[in-house]
Structure formats: structure tokens, C-alpha cells
Amino acid sequence: MSWLTNVVRPKIHALVGEKKDIPDDLWEKCPSCNAMLFVKDLAADWFVCQECGFHMKLSPIARMNLIFDGGIYKLNATPKSVFDPLKFKDQKKYADRLKASQAATKRQDAIVLAEGKINGIPTIAAVFDFDFMGGSMGSAVGEAIVSAADKAVASQSALVIFPASGGARMQEGMLSLMQMPRTVIAADIVKEAGLPFVVVFTNPTTGGVTASFAMIGDVHIAEKGATIGFAGSRVIENTIRETLPDGFQKAEYLLEHGMIDIVVERAKLKDTLGKVLKILHYSTLRDTTGRNGSSGKASKK
């Protein structure tokens, strides 16, 4: 066997060359059409499949770069997670799940806050991170949304939230469910201050997030093909014992039935969001300064 190893193999290697190590992160498969996509090209297209148009997950930082003017923004601090208040354990301890998600995402919890300008309008953005425990809403996420609302009012900015969530975080029990009314109140504070509150639905947005702040925006925008709902379609079918329509809970279906105002492709999201904020901002100015841009008070002549 030594002649094969010492003579034949070197000659073969000389002819075909040594096998080079190829990084395993150069390509990504589309979850919808299974096309193999070059990651560099995919990132340039904001992670939208060039073959079928499927909108993949977009990281919070990439989304900030997409929506803010010139990709310029300032990250704001997010509240720390409530560390396992119920000592919850399923297959793993909640404390261990938190540590693992924090290590993997380098985030405190499932939301990122930032401030900048969109179409020249000062804006506070709250972007969910689905990679952090499925974007579930616990105490820290609720506190972050309250903090974002307070910041919007204090700085007279618009508030835009990008949910991507499986719903309330079961490991925090009632504490997570209490974030539903808290976030609704936070949204109402922004609207009562006469400031724009816009929700941009991304895939997926479900459960307690949908059933709280996400459905009370001034305007509801959704990315193309996003799944939006409360319970899963299988649960609904088993409950009502009927087959649901095709595309049920998709953004396009909700648009047809009046629950969503706009469905947009990701590449056009910044332009669409900018136009919406401009209209809402102009309406706010008219309400607060009067039709002619004056203070609304009678002038002395």
C-alpha cells in the first residue's frame, strides 16, 4: 500500500490540486423555494430571495441601516431582563435560556431601540429580534417599549415599532401577559401627545404582541408575505372545525380584509415609511399650529 500513498497519491494531487477549505457561510438556502443564494448578494438585497421574492429574517442592525436616513442612528440602552422571576423550568431552566440567547445575539433581550431620522422626521424605532427566544415579549421587552414611548414624547419624535414575535414569553407567566396592557398604554401616550405611531409587521408577528400594541397603530404597514395573527392556523381550524381560506393570516389577506393599510416589499419600505411619517407629521403640525402655520391664537392688529 505504500506505493499508493507515496507515489500515486502525490501524482493525483499534482494533477488536480489539493482540496481547498471552503467556508460554509457563503451560501444560504431560501426557506420558500430552496434556491441556493450567495450571501453577499443576498445581503445587498436586504435578504430578499432573488428567485421567488421571499422575505427572510433581517437583523435589527440591518433593519436600522435600511430605514434611517443615510443609515445614521443612535442606539439607545434597553432594560435588562428580569432574571428568572418564577424560577421557571421546562426542558431547560429559563435562566439558562436567557444566558444562551444573550450570548448568541449579544443582546440583553429580544428588542433593540434606536433614534434617528426617517425622511427627515425624528423617529424612535423599536425593532424585535426573533433570534432571541423567538422575539417573545417579556418584562424587558415591555419596559423597552414603554421607554421608547417616553423617549418619543420627550423628544417630540415619531414612534415606529417592528414586531417579529411568537407572542408573550411563557417563562415569565403573568408578568409577560401584563406587558400587553402596558404596551397599549405606552402607545396611547404617544398618540395622545399628537405624535405618529406606526407599526411595521415583519414575519412572523403573532400571539400577545399582535393582541396588544401592534394592532393600534395610526398606520399598519406589513412586509410582503408576513404571517400576522394571534393563534396558529392549525389551532384555529381545530377549534372552529373548518378549513381556513388560502393565505389566511398572510399580510396580503389582511390587507384585503382591512386589518393592514399597506403591504410593501422590503426594498421599498424606507420610501413608503418615510412618506407615511411625512403625512402624519404634517397633520400633527396642522393640528397644533393651525391651518396657516400660525400658533392658532388670534393675532393682534
Tab-separated table of C-alpha atoms in Angstrom:
chain	number	residue	atom	x	y	z
A	1	MET	CA	0.000	0.000	0.000
A	2	SER	CA	2.956	2.303	0.491
A	3	TRP	CA	3.418	2.815	-3.266
A	4	LEU	CA	-0.198	4.068	-3.488
A	5	THR	CA	0.406	6.508	-0.671
A	6	ASN	CA	3.893	7.598	-1.574
A	7	VAL	CA	3.747	7.583	-5.376
A	8	VAL	CA	0.220	7.528	-6.804
A	9	ARG	CA	-1.475	9.961	-4.403
A	10	PRO	CA	1.139	12.729	-4.831
A	11	LYS	CA	0.810	12.454	-8.623
A	12	ILE	CA	-3.002	12.730	-8.410
A	13	HIS	CA	-2.721	15.754	-6.114
A	14	ALA	CA	-0.268	17.324	-8.534
A	15	LEU	CA	-2.791	16.939	-11.365
A	16	VAL	CA	-5.990	18.105	-9.607
A	17	GLY	CA	-4.540	20.171	-6.795
A	18	GLU	CA	-5.220	19.964	-3.064
A	19	LYS	CA	-8.803	20.421	-1.893
A	20	LYS	CA	-9.205	23.911	-0.513
A	21	ASP	CA	-11.231	24.675	2.583
A	22	ILE	CA	-14.465	26.418	1.558
A	23	PRO	CA	-16.304	28.495	4.189
A	24	ASP	CA	-19.727	27.082	4.986
A	25	ASP	CA	-21.372	30.511	5.269
A	26	LEU	CA	-21.019	31.626	1.636
A	27	TRP	CA	-24.448	30.342	0.634
A	28	GLU	CA	-27.906	30.322	2.158
A	29	LYS	CA	-30.929	28.299	1.103
A	30	CYS	CA	-34.232	30.099	0.611
A	31	PRO	CA	-36.835	28.627	3.020
A	32	SER	CA	-39.528	29.126	0.390
A	33	CYS	CA	-38.116	27.928	-2.956
A	34	ASN	CA	-34.928	26.152	-1.746
A	35	ALA	CA	-32.755	28.186	-4.113
A	36	MET	CA	-29.097	28.426	-3.066
A	37	LEU	CA	-28.252	32.114	-2.726
A	38	PHE	CA	-24.869	33.786	-2.448
A	39	VAL	CA	-24.890	35.504	0.961
A	40	LYS	CA	-23.086	38.609	-0.295
A	41	ASP	CA	-25.740	39.166	-2.971
A	42	LEU	CA	-28.498	38.298	-0.514
A	43	ALA	CA	-27.287	40.921	1.960
A	44	ALA	CA	-27.181	43.509	-0.830
A	45	ASP	CA	-30.859	42.726	-1.495
A	46	TRP	CA	-31.744	43.080	2.215
A	47	PHE	CA	-32.226	39.290	2.494
A	48	VAL	CA	-34.987	39.014	-0.060
A	49	CYS	CA	-34.728	35.928	-2.290
A	50	GLN	CA	-33.806	36.895	-5.851
A	51	GLU	CA	-35.633	33.837	-7.173
A	52	CYS	CA	-39.054	33.951	-5.502
A	53	GLY	CA	-39.132	37.244	-3.561
A	54	PHE	CA	-39.415	35.564	-0.148
A	55	HIS	CA	-38.552	37.962	2.696
A	56	MET	CA	-36.128	36.272	5.089
A	57	LYS	CA	-35.250	37.399	8.602
A	58	LEU	CA	-33.433	40.716	8.775
A	59	SER	CA	-31.288	41.504	11.795
A	60	PRO	CA	-32.198	44.592	13.852
A	61	ILE	CA	-28.958	46.352	12.881
A	62	ALA	CA	-29.506	45.670	9.168
A	63	ARG	CA	-33.051	46.988	9.516
A	64	MET	CA	-31.792	50.167	11.178
A	65	ASN	CA	-29.365	50.656	8.293
A	66	LEU	CA	-32.279	50.186	5.890
A	67	ILE	CA	-34.785	52.601	7.399
A	68	PHE	CA	-32.800	55.519	8.831
A	69	ASP	CA	-31.638	58.358	6.574
A	70	GLY	CA	-28.103	57.586	5.427
A	71	GLY	CA	-28.008	54.609	7.792
A	72	ILE	CA	-27.264	57.081	10.588
A	73	TYR	CA	-28.796	56.439	14.009
A	74	LYS	CA	-28.006	56.197	17.695
A	75	LEU	CA	-28.624	53.021	19.662
A	76	ASN	CA	-30.419	53.520	22.983
A	77	ALA	CA	-29.977	51.388	26.063
A	78	THR	CA	-32.503	48.602	26.591
A	79	PRO	CA	-33.722	47.453	30.017
A	80	LYS	CA	-32.143	44.315	31.419
A	81	SER	CA	-34.124	41.091	31.558
A	82	VAL	CA	-35.972	40.107	34.699
A	83	PHE	CA	-33.746	37.206	35.665
A	84	ASP	CA	-35.983	34.141	36.049
A	85	PRO	CA	-38.558	35.667	38.453
A	86	LEU	CA	-40.596	32.440	38.618
A	87	LYS	CA	-37.634	30.001	38.689
A	88	PHE	CA	-39.253	28.502	35.600
A	89	LYS	CA	-38.034	25.257	34.105
A	90	ASP	CA	-39.305	23.250	31.136
A	91	GLN	CA	-36.740	21.244	29.169
A	92	LYS	CA	-34.205	23.830	30.331
A	93	LYS	CA	-34.089	26.450	33.046
A	94	TYR	CA	-35.296	29.877	31.953
A	95	ALA	CA	-32.102	31.346	33.383
A	96	ASP	CA	-30.073	29.098	31.081
A	97	ARG	CA	-32.210	30.035	28.061
A	98	LEU	CA	-31.654	33.725	28.782
A	99	LYS	CA	-27.899	33.274	29.086
A	100	ALA	CA	-27.751	31.266	25.862
A	101	SER	CA	-29.785	33.833	23.909
A	102	GLN	CA	-27.774	36.727	25.312
A	103	ALA	CA	-24.526	35.000	24.356
A	104	ALA	CA	-25.754	34.115	20.847
A	105	THR	CA	-27.245	37.514	19.967
A	106	LYS	CA	-25.059	39.797	22.103
A	107	ARG	CA	-28.267	41.496	23.271
A	108	GLN	CA	-29.916	41.972	26.642
A	109	ASP	CA	-33.295	40.853	25.304
A	110	ALA	CA	-35.459	40.497	22.220
A	111	ILE	CA	-35.646	44.176	21.215
A	112	VAL	CA	-33.328	46.951	20.037
A	113	LEU	CA	-34.027	50.680	20.453
A	114	ALA	CA	-32.600	53.439	18.298
A	115	GLU	CA	-33.232	57.044	17.313
A	116	GLY	CA	-32.563	58.865	14.083
A	117	LYS	CA	-34.428	60.437	11.184
A	118	ILE	CA	-36.633	58.854	8.530
A	119	ASN	CA	-37.370	61.180	5.617
A	120	GLY	CA	-36.167	63.975	7.878
A	121	ILE	CA	-38.686	63.118	10.626
A	122	PRO	CA	-37.172	62.498	14.111
A	123	THR	CA	-38.040	58.893	14.931
A	124	ILE	CA	-37.670	56.414	17.770
A	125	ALA	CA	-37.527	52.852	16.445
A	126	ALA	CA	-38.070	49.632	18.399
A	127	VAL	CA	-37.030	46.527	16.450
A	128	PHE	CA	-37.693	42.986	17.650
A	129	ASP	CA	-35.025	40.291	17.299
A	130	PHE	CA	-36.639	36.929	16.507
A	131	ASP	CA	-33.337	35.146	17.174
A	132	PHE	CA	-33.724	36.000	20.879
A	133	MET	CA	-36.201	33.373	22.133
A	134	GLY	CA	-38.466	33.848	19.130
A	135	GLY	CA	-38.846	37.566	19.795
A	136	SER	CA	-41.074	36.740	22.764
A	137	MET	CA	-42.351	39.660	24.826
A	138	GLY	CA	-41.355	39.513	28.464
A	139	SER	CA	-40.905	42.198	31.096
A	140	ALA	CA	-37.769	43.645	29.496
A	141	VAL	CA	-39.414	44.000	26.069
A	142	GLY	CA	-42.472	45.648	27.634
A	143	GLU	CA	-40.260	48.029	29.587
A	144	ALA	CA	-38.294	48.836	26.419
A	145	ILE	CA	-41.486	49.785	24.552
A	146	VAL	CA	-42.593	51.993	27.462
A	147	SER	CA	-39.127	53.568	27.441
A	148	ALA	CA	-39.335	54.149	23.675
A	149	ALA	CA	-42.753	55.799	24.043
A	150	ASP	CA	-41.486	58.092	26.815
A	151	LYS	CA	-38.463	58.999	24.682
A	152	ALA	CA	-40.694	59.753	21.690
A	153	VAL	CA	-42.870	62.111	23.722
A	154	ALA	CA	-39.903	63.811	25.385
A	155	SER	CA	-38.140	64.405	22.056
A	156	GLN	CA	-41.339	65.027	20.040
A	157	SER	CA	-40.479	62.145	17.731
A	158	ALA	CA	-42.484	59.549	15.843
A	159	LEU	CA	-42.551	56.024	17.262
A	160	VAL	CA	-42.121	53.117	14.846
A	161	ILE	CA	-42.158	49.510	16.079
A	162	PHE	CA	-41.108	46.497	14.015
A	163	PRO	CA	-42.541	43.394	15.727
A	164	ALA	CA	-41.275	39.894	14.918
A	165	SER	CA	-42.521	37.640	17.665
A	166	GLY	CA	-44.132	34.392	18.687
A	167	GLY	CA	-46.032	36.259	21.421
A	168	ALA	CA	-45.777	36.570	25.190
A	169	ARG	CA	-42.881	34.815	26.944
A	170	MET	CA	-44.408	31.889	28.815
A	171	GLN	CA	-41.406	31.553	31.156
A	172	GLU	CA	-42.451	34.786	32.856
A	173	GLY	CA	-46.092	33.789	33.255
A	174	MET	CA	-48.429	36.609	34.312
A	175	LEU	CA	-45.537	39.090	34.255
A	176	SER	CA	-45.287	38.682	30.482
A	177	LEU	CA	-49.062	38.953	29.997
A	178	MET	CA	-49.058	42.245	31.897
A	179	GLN	CA	-46.861	43.687	29.151
A	180	MET	CA	-49.873	43.639	26.825
A	181	PRO	CA	-51.811	46.396	28.647
A	182	ARG	CA	-48.558	48.226	29.475
A	183	THR	CA	-47.568	48.489	25.802
A	184	VAL	CA	-51.096	49.542	24.828
A	185	ILE	CA	-50.927	52.368	27.372
A	186	ALA	CA	-47.466	53.329	26.083
A	187	ALA	CA	-48.814	53.555	22.517
A	188	ASP	CA	-51.779	55.627	23.703
A	189	ILE	CA	-49.417	58.086	25.435
A	190	VAL	CA	-47.638	58.688	22.122
A	191	LYS	CA	-50.904	59.161	20.240
A	192	GLU	CA	-52.366	61.452	22.918
A	193	ALA	CA	-49.263	63.630	22.520
A	194	GLY	CA	-50.231	64.020	18.858
A	195	LEU	CA	-47.200	62.076	17.626
A	196	PRO	CA	-47.195	59.424	14.878
A	197	PHE	CA	-47.232	55.778	15.975
A	198	VAL	CA	-46.614	53.346	13.125
A	199	VAL	CA	-46.351	49.549	13.270
A	200	VAL	CA	-44.408	47.677	10.592
A	201	PHE	CA	-45.300	43.990	10.716
A	202	THR	CA	-42.495	41.573	9.879
A	203	ASN	CA	-42.600	37.803	9.628
A	204	PRO	CA	-43.922	36.440	11.942
A	205	THR	CA	-45.987	38.605	14.282
A	206	THR	CA	-48.282	36.506	16.464
A	207	GLY	CA	-49.744	35.944	19.914
A	208	GLY	CA	-49.825	38.599	22.604
A	209	VAL	CA	-47.799	41.057	20.516
A	210	THR	CA	-50.477	41.075	17.824
A	211	ALA	CA	-53.174	41.272	20.505
A	212	SER	CA	-51.703	44.385	22.116
A	213	PHE	CA	-49.783	47.396	20.803
A	214	ALA	CA	-49.271	46.014	17.290
A	215	MET	CA	-52.898	46.460	16.278
A	216	ILE	CA	-53.450	50.029	17.500
A	217	GLY	CA	-51.037	51.973	15.310
A	218	ASP	CA	-52.057	55.068	13.385
A	219	VAL	CA	-50.954	53.186	10.270
A	220	HIS	CA	-50.206	49.478	9.840
A	221	ILE	CA	-47.560	48.533	7.281
A	222	ALA	CA	-46.566	44.919	6.603
A	223	GLU	CA	-43.705	43.394	4.700
A	224	LYS	CA	-44.717	41.241	1.756
A	225	GLY	CA	-45.746	37.714	2.772
A	226	ALA	CA	-45.529	38.323	6.536
A	227	THR	CA	-47.538	35.998	8.774
A	228	ILE	CA	-49.719	38.008	11.165
A	229	GLY	CA	-52.200	36.551	13.634
A	230	PHE	CA	-52.992	35.567	17.185
A	231	ALA	CA	-53.318	31.772	17.349
A	232	GLY	CA	-51.794	29.421	14.786
A	233	SER	CA	-53.927	28.404	11.801
A	234	ARG	CA	-53.926	24.747	12.869
A	235	VAL	CA	-55.269	25.678	16.311
A	236	ILE	CA	-57.997	27.808	14.710
A	237	GLU	CA	-59.021	25.046	12.306
A	238	ASN	CA	-59.224	22.507	15.123
A	239	THR	CA	-61.305	24.937	17.196
A	240	ILE	CA	-63.839	26.010	14.583
A	241	ARG	CA	-63.676	22.680	12.680
A	242	GLU	CA	-63.448	24.422	9.325
A	243	THR	CA	-60.763	24.763	6.676
A	244	LEU	CA	-59.300	28.250	6.551
A	245	PRO	CA	-59.013	30.213	3.283
A	246	ASP	CA	-55.762	30.117	1.296
A	247	GLY	CA	-53.293	32.700	2.514
A	248	PHE	CA	-55.135	33.154	5.810
A	249	GLN	CA	-53.016	35.270	8.216
A	250	LYS	CA	-50.737	36.461	5.421
A	251	ALA	CA	-50.213	40.205	5.045
A	252	GLU	CA	-51.946	40.288	1.664
A	253	TYR	CA	-55.066	38.566	3.064
A	254	LEU	CA	-55.202	41.002	5.980
A	255	LEU	CA	-54.850	43.924	3.568
A	256	GLU	CA	-57.870	42.703	1.608
A	257	HIS	CA	-59.888	42.435	4.835
A	258	GLY	CA	-58.986	45.843	6.246
A	259	MET	CA	-56.606	44.929	9.073
A	260	ILE	CA	-53.472	46.201	7.314
A	261	ASP	CA	-53.144	49.513	5.491
A	262	ILE	CA	-50.113	48.831	3.295
A	263	VAL	CA	-48.169	45.767	2.137
A	264	VAL	CA	-44.741	46.630	0.802
A	265	GLU	CA	-41.616	44.933	-0.482
A	266	ARG	CA	-38.610	45.421	1.761
A	267	ALA	CA	-36.676	47.377	-0.855
A	268	LYS	CA	-39.463	49.970	-0.902
A	269	LEU	CA	-40.039	50.009	2.869
A	270	LYS	CA	-37.936	53.075	3.687
A	271	ASP	CA	-39.570	55.176	0.977
A	272	THR	CA	-43.076	54.058	1.990
A	273	LEU	CA	-42.453	54.573	5.694
A	274	GLY	CA	-40.926	57.976	5.014
A	275	LYS	CA	-43.993	59.117	3.065
A	276	VAL	CA	-46.347	57.887	5.810
A	277	LEU	CA	-44.381	59.674	8.532
A	278	LYS	CA	-44.265	62.856	6.460
A	279	ILE	CA	-48.058	62.846	6.086
A	280	LEU	CA	-48.648	62.096	9.780
A	281	HIS	CA	-46.073	64.696	10.831
A	282	TYR	CA	-47.660	67.343	8.599
A	283	SER	CA	-51.100	66.507	10.018
A	284	THR	CA	-49.721	66.911	13.525
A	285	LEU	CA	-48.317	70.330	12.685
A	286	ARG	CA	-51.680	71.431	11.273
A	287	ASP	CA	-53.435	70.276	14.435
A	288	THR	CA	-51.025	72.078	16.757
A	289	THR	CA	-50.247	75.271	14.847
A	290	GLY	CA	-53.416	75.967	12.874
A	291	ARG	CA	-54.165	75.864	9.168
A	292	ASN	CA	-51.821	78.690	8.218
A	293	GLY	CA	-48.855	77.503	10.273
A	294	SER	CA	-49.554	80.125	12.972
A	295	SER	CA	-49.769	79.393	16.677
A	296	GLY	CA	-53.531	79.166	16.401
A	297	LYS	CA	-54.007	82.258	18.577
A	298	ALA	CA	-55.764	85.377	17.359
A	299	SER	CA	-53.271	87.933	16.078
A	300	LYS	CA	-53.289	91.489	17.436
A	301	LYS	CA	-53.609	94.236	14.853
